[in-house]
mmCIF file of C-alpha atoms in Angstrom:
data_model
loop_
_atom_site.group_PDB
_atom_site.id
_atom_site.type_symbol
_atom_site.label_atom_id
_atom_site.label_comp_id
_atom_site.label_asym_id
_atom_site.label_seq_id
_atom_site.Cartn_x
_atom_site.Cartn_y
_atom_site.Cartn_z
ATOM 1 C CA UNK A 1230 -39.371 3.208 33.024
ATOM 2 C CA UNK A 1231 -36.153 0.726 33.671
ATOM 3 C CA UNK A 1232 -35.771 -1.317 36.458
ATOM 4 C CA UNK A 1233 -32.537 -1.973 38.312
ATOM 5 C CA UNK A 1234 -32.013 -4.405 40.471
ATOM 6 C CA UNK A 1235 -30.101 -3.796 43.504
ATOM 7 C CA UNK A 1236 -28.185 -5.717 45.969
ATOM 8 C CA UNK A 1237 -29.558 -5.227 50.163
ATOM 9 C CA UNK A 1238 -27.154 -4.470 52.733
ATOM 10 C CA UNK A 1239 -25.058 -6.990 54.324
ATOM 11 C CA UNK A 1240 -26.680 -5.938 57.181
ATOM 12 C CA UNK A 1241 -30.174 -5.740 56.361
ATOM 13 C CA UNK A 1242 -29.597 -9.329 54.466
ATOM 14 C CA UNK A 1243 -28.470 -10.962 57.596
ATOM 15 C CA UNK A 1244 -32.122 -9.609 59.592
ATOM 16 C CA UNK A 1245 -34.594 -9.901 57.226
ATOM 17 C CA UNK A 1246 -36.955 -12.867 57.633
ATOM 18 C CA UNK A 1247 -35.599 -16.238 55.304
ATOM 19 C CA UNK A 1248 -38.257 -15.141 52.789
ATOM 20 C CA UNK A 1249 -36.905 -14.590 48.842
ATOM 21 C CA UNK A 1250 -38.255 -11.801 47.404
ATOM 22 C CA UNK A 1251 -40.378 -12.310 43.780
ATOM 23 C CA UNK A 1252 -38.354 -11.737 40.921
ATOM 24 C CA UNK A 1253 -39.350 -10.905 37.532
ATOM 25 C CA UNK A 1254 -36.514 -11.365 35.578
ATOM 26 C CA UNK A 1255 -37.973 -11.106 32.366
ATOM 27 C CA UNK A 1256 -38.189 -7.264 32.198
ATOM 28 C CA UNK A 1257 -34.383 -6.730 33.066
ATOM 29 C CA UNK A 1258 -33.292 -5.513 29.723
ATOM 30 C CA UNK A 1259 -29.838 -4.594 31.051
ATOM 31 C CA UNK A 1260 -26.868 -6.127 32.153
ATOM 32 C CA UNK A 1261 -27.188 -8.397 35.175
ATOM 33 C CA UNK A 1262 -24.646 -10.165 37.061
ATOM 34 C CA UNK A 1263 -25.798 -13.668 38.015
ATOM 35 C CA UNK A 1264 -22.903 -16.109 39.792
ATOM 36 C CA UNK A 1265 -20.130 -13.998 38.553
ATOM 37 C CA UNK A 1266 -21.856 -14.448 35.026
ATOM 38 C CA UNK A 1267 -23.664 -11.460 33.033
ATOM 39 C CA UNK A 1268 -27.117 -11.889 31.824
ATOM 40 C CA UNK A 1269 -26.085 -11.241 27.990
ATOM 41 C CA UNK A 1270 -22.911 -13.729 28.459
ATOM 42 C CA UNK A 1271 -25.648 -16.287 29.615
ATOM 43 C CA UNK A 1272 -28.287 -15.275 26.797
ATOM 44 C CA UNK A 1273 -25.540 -15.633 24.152
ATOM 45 C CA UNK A 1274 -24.508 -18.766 25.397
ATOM 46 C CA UNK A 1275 -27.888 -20.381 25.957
ATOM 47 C CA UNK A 1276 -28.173 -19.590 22.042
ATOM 48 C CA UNK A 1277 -25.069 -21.047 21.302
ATOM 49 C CA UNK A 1278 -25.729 -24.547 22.562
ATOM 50 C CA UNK A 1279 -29.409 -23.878 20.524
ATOM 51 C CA UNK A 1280 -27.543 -24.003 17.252
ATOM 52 C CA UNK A 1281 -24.991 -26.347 18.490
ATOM 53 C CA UNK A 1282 -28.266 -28.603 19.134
ATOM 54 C CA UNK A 1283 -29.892 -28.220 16.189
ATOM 55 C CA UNK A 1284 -26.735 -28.351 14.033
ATOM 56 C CA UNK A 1285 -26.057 -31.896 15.255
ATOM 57 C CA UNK A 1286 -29.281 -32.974 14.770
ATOM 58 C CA UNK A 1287 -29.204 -31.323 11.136
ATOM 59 C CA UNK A 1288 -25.695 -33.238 10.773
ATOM 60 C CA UNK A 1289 -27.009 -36.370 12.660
ATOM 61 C CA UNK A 1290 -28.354 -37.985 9.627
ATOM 62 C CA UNK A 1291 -25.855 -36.856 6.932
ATOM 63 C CA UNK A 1292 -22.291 -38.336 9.391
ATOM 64 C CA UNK A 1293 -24.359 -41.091 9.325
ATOM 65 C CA UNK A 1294 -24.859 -41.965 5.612
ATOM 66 C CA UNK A 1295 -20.895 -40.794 4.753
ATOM 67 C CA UNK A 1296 -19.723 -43.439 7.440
ATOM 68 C CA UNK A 1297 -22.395 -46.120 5.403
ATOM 69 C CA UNK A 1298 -21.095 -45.234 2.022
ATOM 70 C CA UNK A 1299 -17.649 -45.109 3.250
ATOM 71 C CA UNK A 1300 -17.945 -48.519 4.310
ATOM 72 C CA UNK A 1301 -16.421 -50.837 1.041
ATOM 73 C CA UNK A 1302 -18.755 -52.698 -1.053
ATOM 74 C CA UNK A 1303 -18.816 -56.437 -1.106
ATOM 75 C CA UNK A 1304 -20.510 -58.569 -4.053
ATOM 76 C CA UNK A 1305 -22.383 -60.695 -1.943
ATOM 77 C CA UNK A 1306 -21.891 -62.621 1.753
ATOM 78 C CA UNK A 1307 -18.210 -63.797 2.383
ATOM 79 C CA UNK A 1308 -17.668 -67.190 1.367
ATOM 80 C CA UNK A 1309 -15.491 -69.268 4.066
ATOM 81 C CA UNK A 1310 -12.586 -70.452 2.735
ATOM 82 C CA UNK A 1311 -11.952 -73.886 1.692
ATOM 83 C CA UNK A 1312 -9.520 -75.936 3.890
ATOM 84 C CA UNK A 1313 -6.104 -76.435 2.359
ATOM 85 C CA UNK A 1314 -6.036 -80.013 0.604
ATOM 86 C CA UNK A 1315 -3.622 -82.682 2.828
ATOM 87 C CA UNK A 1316 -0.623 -82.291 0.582
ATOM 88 C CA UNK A 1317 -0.264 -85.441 -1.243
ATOM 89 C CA UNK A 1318 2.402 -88.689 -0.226
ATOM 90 C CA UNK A 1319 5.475 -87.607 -1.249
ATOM 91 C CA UNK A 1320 8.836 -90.027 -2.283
ATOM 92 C CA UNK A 1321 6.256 -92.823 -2.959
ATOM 93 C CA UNK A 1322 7.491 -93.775 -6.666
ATOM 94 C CA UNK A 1323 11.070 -92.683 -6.001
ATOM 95 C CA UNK A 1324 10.751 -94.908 -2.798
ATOM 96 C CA UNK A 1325 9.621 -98.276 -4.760
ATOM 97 C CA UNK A 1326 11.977 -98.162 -7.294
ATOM 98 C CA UNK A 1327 15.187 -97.489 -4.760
ATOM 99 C CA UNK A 1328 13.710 -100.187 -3.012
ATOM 100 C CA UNK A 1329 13.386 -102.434 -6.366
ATOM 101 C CA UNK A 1330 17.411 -101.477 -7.020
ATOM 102 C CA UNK A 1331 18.675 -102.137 -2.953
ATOM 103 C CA UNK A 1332 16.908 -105.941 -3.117
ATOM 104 C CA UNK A 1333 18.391 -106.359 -6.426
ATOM 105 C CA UNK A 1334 21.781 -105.375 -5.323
ATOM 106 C CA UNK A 1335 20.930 -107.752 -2.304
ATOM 107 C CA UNK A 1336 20.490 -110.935 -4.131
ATOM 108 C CA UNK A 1337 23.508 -110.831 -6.155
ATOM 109 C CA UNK A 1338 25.575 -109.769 -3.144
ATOM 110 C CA UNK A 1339 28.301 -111.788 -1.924
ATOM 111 C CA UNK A 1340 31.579 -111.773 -0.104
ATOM 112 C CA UNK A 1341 33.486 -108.367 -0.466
ATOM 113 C CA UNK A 1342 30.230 -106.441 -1.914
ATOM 114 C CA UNK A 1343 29.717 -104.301 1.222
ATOM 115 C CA UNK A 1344 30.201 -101.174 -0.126
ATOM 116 C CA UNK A 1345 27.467 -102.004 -3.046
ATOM 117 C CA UNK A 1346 25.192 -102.626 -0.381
ATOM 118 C CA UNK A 1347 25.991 -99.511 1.825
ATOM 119 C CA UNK A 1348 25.241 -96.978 -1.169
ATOM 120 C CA UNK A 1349 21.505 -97.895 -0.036
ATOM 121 C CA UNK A 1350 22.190 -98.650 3.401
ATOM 122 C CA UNK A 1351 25.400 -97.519 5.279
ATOM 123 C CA UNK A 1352 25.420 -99.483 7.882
ATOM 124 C CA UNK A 1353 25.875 -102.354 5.481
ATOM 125 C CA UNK A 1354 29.957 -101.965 5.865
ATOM 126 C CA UNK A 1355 29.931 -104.075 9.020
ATOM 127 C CA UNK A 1356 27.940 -106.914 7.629
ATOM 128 C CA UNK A 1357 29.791 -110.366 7.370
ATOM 129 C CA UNK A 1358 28.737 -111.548 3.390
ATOM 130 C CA UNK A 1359 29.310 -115.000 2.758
ATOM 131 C CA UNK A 1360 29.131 -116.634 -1.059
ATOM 132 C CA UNK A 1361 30.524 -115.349 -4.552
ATOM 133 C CA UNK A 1362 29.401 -112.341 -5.926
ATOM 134 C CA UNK A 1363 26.699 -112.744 -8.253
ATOM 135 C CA UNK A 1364 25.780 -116.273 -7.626
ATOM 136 C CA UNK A 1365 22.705 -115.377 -7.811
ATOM 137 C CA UNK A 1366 20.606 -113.029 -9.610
ATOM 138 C CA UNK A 1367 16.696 -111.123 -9.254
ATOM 139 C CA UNK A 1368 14.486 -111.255 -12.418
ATOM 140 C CA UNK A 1369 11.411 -109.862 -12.861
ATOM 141 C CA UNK A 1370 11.381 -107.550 -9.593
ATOM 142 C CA UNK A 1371 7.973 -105.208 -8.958
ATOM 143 C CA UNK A 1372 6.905 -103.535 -6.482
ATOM 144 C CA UNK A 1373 3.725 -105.681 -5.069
ATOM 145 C CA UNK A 1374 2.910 -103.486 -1.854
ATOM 146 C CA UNK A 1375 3.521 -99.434 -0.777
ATOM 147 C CA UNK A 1376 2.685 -98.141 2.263
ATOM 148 C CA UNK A 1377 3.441 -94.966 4.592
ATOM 149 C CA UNK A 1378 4.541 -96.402 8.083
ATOM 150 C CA UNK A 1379 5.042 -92.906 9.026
ATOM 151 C CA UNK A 1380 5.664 -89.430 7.404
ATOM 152 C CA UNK A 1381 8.477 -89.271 5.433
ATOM 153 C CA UNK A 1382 8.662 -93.485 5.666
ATOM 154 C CA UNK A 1383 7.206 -96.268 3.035
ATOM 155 C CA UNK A 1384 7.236 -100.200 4.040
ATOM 156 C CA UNK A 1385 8.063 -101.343 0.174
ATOM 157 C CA UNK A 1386 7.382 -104.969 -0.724
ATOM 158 C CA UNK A 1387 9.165 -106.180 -3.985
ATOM 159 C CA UNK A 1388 8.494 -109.250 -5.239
ATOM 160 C CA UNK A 1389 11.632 -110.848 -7.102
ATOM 161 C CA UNK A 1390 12.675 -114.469 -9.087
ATOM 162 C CA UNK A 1391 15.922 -115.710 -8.162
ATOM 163 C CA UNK A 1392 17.692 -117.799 -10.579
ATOM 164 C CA UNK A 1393 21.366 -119.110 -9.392
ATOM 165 C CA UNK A 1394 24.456 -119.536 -11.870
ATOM 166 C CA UNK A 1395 25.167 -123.140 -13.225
ATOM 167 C CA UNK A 1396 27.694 -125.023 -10.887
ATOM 168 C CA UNK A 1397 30.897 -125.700 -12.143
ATOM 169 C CA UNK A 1398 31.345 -128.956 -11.469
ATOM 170 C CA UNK A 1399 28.463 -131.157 -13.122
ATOM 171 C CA UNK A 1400 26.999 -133.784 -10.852
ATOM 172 C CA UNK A 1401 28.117 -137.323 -10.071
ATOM 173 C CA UNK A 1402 26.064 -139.710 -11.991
ATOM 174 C CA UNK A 1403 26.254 -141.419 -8.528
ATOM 175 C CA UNK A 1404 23.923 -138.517 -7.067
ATOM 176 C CA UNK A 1405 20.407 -138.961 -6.529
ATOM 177 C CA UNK A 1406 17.618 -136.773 -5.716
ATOM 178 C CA UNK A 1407 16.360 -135.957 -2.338
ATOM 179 C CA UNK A 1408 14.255 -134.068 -0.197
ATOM 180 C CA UNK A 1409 16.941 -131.614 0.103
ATOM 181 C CA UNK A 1410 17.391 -131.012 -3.606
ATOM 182 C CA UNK A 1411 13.621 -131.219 -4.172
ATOM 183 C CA UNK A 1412 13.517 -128.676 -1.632
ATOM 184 C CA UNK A 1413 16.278 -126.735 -3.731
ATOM 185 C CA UNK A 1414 14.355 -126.663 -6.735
ATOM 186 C CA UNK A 1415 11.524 -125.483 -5.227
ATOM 187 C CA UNK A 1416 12.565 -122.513 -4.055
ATOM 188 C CA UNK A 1417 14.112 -121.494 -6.861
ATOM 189 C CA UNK A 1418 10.896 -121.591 -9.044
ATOM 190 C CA UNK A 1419 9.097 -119.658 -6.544
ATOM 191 C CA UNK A 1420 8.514 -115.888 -6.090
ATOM 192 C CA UNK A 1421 10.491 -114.238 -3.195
ATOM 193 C CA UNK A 1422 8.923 -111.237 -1.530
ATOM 194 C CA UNK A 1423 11.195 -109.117 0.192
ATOM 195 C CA UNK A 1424 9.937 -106.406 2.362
ATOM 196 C CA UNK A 1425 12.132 -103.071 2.702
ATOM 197 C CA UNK A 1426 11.808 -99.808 4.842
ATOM 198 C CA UNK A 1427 12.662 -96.533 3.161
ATOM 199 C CA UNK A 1428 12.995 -93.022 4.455
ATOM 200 C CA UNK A 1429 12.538 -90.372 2.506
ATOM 201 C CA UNK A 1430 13.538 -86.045 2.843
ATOM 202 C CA UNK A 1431 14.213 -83.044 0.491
ATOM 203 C CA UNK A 1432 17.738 -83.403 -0.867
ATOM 204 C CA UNK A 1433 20.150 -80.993 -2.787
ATOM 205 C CA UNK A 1434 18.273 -78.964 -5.705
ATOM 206 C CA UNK A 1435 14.920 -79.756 -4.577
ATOM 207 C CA UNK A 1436 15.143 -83.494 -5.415
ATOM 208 C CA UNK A 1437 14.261 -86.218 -2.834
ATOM 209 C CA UNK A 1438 16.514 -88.116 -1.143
ATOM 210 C CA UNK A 1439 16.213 -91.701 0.242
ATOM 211 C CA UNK A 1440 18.276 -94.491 2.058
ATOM 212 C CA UNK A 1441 17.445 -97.559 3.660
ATOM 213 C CA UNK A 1442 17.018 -97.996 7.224
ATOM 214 C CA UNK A 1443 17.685 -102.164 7.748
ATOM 215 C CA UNK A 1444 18.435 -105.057 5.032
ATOM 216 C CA UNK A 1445 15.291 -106.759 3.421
ATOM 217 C CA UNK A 1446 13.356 -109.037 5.240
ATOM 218 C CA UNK A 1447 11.993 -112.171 3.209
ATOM 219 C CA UNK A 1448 8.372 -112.300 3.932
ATOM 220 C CA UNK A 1449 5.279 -114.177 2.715
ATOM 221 C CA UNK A 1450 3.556 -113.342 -0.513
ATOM 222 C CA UNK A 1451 0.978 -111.655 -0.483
ATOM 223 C CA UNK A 1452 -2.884 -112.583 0.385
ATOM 224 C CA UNK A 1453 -5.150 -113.914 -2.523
ATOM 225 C CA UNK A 1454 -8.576 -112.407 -1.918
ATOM 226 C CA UNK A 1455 -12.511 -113.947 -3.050
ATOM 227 C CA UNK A 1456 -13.239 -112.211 -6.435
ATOM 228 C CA UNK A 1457 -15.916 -109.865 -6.369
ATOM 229 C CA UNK A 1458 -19.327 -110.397 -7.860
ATOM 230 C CA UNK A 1459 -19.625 -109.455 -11.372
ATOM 231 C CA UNK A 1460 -22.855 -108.088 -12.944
ATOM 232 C CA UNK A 1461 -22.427 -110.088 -15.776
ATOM 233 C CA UNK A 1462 -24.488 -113.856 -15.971
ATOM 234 C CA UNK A 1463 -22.511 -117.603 -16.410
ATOM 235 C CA UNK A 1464 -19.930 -117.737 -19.622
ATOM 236 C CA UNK A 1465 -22.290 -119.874 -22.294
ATOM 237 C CA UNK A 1466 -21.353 -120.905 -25.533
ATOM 238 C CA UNK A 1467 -21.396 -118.425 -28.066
ATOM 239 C CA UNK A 1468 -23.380 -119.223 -30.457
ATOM 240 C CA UNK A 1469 -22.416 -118.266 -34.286
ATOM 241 C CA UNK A 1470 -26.592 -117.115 -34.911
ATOM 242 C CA UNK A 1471 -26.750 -114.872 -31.512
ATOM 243 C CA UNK A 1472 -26.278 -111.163 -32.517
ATOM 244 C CA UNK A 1473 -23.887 -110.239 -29.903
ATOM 245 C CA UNK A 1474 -21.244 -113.172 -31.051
ATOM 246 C CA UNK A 1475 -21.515 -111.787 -34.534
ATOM 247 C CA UNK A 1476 -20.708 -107.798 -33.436
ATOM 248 C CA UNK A 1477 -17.501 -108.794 -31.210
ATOM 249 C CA UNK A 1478 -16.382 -111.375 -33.207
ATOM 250 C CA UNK A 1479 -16.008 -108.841 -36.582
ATOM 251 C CA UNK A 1480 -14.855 -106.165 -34.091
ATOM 252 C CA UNK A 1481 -12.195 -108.075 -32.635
ATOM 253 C CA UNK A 1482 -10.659 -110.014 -35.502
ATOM 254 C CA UNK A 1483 -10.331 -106.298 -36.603
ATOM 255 C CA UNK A 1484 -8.829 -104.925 -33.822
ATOM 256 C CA UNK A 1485 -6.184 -107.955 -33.017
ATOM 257 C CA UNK A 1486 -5.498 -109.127 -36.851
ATOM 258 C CA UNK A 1487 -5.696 -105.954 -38.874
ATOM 259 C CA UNK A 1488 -3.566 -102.683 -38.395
ATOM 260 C CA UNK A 1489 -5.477 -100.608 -40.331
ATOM 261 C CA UNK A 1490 -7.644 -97.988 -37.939
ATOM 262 C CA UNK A 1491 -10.516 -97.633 -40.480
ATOM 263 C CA UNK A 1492 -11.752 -100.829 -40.401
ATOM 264 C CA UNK A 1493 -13.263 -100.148 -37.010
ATOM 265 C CA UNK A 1494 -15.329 -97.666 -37.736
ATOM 266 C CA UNK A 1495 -17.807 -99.843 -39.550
ATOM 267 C CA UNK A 1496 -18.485 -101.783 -35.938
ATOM 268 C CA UNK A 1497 -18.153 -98.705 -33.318
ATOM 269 C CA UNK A 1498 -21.209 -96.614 -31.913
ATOM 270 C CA UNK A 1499 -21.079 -93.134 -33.085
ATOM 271 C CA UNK A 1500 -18.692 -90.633 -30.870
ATOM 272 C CA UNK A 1501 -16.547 -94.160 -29.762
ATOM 273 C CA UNK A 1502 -12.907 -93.851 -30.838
ATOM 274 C CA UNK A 1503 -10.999 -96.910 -31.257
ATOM 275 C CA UNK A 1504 -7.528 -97.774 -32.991
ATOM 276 C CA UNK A 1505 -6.405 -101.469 -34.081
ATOM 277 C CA UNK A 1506 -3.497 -102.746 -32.613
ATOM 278 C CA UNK A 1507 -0.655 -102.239 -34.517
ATOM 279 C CA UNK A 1508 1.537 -104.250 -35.861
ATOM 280 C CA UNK A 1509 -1.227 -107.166 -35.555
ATOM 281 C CA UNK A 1510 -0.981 -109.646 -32.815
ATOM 282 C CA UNK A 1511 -2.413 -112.334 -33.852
ATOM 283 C CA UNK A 1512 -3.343 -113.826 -37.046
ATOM 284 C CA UNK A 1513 -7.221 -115.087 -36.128
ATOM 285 C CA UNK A 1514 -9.648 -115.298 -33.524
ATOM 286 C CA UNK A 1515 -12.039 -117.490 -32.165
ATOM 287 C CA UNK A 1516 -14.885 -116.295 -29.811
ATOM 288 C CA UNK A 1517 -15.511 -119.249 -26.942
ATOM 289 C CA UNK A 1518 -17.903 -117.703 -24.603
ATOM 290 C CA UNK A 1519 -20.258 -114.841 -23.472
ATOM 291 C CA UNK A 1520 -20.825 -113.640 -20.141
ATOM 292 C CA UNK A 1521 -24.278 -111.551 -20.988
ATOM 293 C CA UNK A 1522 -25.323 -108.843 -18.312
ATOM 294 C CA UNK A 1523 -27.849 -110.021 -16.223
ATOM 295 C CA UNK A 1524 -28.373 -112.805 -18.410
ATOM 296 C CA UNK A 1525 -29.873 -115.818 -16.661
ATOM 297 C CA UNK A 1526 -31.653 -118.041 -19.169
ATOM 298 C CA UNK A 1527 -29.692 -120.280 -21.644
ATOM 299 C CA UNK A 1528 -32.397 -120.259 -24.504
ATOM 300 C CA UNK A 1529 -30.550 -118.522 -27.732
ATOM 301 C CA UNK A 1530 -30.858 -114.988 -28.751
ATOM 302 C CA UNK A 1531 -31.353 -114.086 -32.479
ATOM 303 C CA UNK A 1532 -32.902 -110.490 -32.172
ATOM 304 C CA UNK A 1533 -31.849 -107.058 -31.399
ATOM 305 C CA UNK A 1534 -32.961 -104.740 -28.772
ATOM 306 C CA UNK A 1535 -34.193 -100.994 -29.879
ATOM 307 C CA UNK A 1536 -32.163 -98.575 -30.816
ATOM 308 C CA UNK A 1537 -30.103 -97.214 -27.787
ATOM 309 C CA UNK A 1538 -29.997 -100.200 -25.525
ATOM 310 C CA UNK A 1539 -26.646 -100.528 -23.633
ATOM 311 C CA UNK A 1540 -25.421 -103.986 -23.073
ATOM 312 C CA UNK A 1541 -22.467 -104.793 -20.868
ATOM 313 C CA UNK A 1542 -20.589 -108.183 -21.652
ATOM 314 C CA UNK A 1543 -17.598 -110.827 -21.382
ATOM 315 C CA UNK A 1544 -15.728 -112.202 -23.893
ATOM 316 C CA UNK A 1545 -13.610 -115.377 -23.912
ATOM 317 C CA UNK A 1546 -11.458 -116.166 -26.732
ATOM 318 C CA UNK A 1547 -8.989 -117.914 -28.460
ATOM 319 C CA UNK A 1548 -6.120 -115.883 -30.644
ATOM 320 C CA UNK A 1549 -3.431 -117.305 -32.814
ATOM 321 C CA UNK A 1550 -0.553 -115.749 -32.731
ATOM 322 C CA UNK A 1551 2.283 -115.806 -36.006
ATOM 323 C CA UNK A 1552 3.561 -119.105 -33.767
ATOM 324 C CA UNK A 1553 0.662 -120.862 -34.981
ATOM 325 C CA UNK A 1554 -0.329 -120.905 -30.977
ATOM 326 C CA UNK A 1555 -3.570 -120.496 -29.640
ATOM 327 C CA UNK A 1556 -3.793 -118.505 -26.470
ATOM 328 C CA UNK A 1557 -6.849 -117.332 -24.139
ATOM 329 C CA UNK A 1558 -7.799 -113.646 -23.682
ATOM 330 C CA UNK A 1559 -10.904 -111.997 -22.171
ATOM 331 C CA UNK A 1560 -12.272 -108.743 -23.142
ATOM 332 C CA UNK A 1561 -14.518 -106.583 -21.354
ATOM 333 C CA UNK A 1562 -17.381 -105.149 -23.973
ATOM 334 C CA UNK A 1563 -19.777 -102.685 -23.766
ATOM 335 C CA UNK A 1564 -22.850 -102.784 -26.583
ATOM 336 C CA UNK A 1565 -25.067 -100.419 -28.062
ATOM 337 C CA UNK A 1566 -28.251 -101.195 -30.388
ATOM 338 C CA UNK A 1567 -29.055 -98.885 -33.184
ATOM 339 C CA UNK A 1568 -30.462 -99.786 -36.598
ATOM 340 C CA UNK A 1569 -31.213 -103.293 -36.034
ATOM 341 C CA UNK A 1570 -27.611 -103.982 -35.299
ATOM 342 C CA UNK A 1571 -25.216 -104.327 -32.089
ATOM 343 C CA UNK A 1572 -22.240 -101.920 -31.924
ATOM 344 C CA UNK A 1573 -19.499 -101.332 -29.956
ATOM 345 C CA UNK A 1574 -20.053 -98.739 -27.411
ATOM 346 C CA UNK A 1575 -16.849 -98.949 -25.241
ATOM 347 C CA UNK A 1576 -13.587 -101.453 -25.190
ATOM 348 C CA UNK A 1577 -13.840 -101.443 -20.774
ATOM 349 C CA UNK A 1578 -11.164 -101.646 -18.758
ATOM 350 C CA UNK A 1579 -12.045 -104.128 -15.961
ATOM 351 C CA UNK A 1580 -15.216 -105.908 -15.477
ATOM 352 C CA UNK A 1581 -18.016 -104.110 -13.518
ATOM 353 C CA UNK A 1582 -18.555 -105.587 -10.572
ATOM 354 C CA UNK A 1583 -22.199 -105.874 -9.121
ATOM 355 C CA UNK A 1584 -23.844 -103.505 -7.058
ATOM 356 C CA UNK A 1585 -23.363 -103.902 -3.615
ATOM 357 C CA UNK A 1586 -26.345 -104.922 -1.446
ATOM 358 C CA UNK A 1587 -27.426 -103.330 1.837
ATOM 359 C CA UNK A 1588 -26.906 -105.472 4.673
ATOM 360 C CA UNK A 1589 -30.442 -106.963 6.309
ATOM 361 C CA UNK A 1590 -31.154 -105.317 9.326
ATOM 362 C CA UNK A 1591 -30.606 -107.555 12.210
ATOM 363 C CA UNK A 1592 -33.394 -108.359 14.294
ATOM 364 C CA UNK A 1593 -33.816 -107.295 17.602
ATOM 365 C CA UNK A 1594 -34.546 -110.078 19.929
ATOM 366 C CA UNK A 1595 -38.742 -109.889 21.556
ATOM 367 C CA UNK A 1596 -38.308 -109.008 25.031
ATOM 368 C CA UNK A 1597 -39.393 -111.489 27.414
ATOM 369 C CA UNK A 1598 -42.048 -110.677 29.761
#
């Protein structure tokens, strides 16, 4: 038997006690109207969003692993990337040797030579020169000291001889020397320094450019500093039995007096690579004094240490040159033992310089009670 359901009467609705009626919807197999909706719309509906459901939940897991293996591969964790090195001083060479020509140009300036000295700095055209041109003259100029005031400046400090042409007219027999010449002479056997700012900026073609920004200014030389501490012990005699005198004596009289490169080889440790001096120097040696590291004791020294001991020393000597003229040199020597003989290890090119110590903590003071 089907059941229908049927609307009541408006009428009949509007009397009837507020009480809803038991429905069993369960056994309506037909179509049903429920909110302006059918009962099989809603039923087909209801088992769409079933598969939707369990299609996303199916798919869930499979988006997911496409997005991972989408994702690109890296070999390992990102390294950060190294800061950009401080681009190095630029102009600082070109800068000391403009400076080395404008003093140069300076010292032999005189009257009328404005225009030589505005070619380094303009503003030169308005100076007042006094003196001949070329009077004097700058020997021997170097560049002592370089430093960047600023970017794109350099303070350059060239240190210069000054010799002056011979006078004329030769001196009165009558004349006789004074402070003042005494003075005279003195500062022409001295060294000038002459201190000179530079600017420096990309030019034409990629080259640097550079002018001068004020004339030299004459300033003191400059500061002698103490001498470091060397590792090496006092200079002592060197004495013609000690093993060490024998190894750089042979190696040196073969490095300053004989051109040929293979007769090193006999005194060098193996995987050292020395050449002789060529043409020779000098004509003969003679080996003065050792500086021995850490070498405190005078008493002499006949044996050699084992094989692979490193030894670093000084060497004071006298060389004769083809003048028949002895003069000093120093060499800086490093040793190696091996086979019951010293070789060398290493022609150095300064002394070492001793380790430098911690400074003692300072004490604190005891508090007072």
């Amino acid at each position: 038997m089907k059941s229908v359901l049927t609307r009541r009467p408006a009428k009949a609705a509007a009397t009837a006690p507020a009480k809803a009626e038991p429905q069993d919807w369960a056994i309506d197999e037909g179509p049903r109207d429920v909110g302006g909706w059918s009962t099989g719309a809603q039923a087909n509906t209801s088992t769409m969003i079933r598969w939707t459901v369990w299609g996303l939940l199916v798919l869930g897991p499979l988006l997911g692993a496409a997005a991972y293996l989408s994702v690109p591969a890296q070999a390992g964790p990102s390294k950060p990337k190294a800061a950009p090195a401080a681009p190095a001083a630029v102009g600082a060479q070109g800068a000391g040797g403009f400076a080395q020509l404008f003093v140069a140009a300076y010292i032999a300036a005189g009257e009328g030579d404005q225009a030589k000295l505005a070619a380094y700095y303009p503003a030169a055209t308005s100076l007042r020169l006094e003196g001949a041109s070329g009077r004097r003259t700058g020997e021997q100029l170097t560049v002592v000291r370089l430093r960047q005031a600023d970017h794109g400046l350099w303070s350059v400090t060239v240190a210069a001889r000054i010799t002056e042409a011979e006078p004329t007219a030769k001196p009165s027999d009558n004349d006789r020397r004074d402070a003042k010449a005494d003075a005279k002479k003195a500062a022409a056997e001295a060294v000038h320094y002459f201190q000179v700012p530079v600017a420096t900026a990309p030019a034409a073609g990629g080259a640097n450019g550079y002018v001068a920004l004020a004339m030299p200014a004459e300033v003191a030389s400059p500061e002698r500093i103490e001498a470091p501490e060397l590792v090496y012990g006092p200079l002592r005699p060197a004495l013609p039995t000690d093993p060490r005198t024998q190894a750089v004596t042979e190696f040196l009289t073969a490095y300053l007096t004989r051109a040929g490169a293979g007769e090193l080889d006999r005194y060098l440790a193996p995987g050292t690579k020395l050449a002789a001096i060529t043409p020779a120097p000098y004509t003969g040696i003679a080996v003065d004094q050792l500086a021995i590291e850490g070498e405190k004791s005078s008493e002499p020294v006949t044996t050699v240490s084992g094989d692979g001991t490193t030894l670093r020393l000084l060497v004071a000597l006298r060389a004769t040159g083809h003048d028949e003229v002895r003069v000093p040199l120093t060499y800086a020597l490093t040793l190696k033992a091996r086979a019951g003989r010293w070789e060398i290890a290493s022609l150095d090119g300064a002394p070492a310089p001793a380790p430098v110590r911690p400074a003692a903590p300072s004490a604190s003071p005891t508090p007072t009670p």
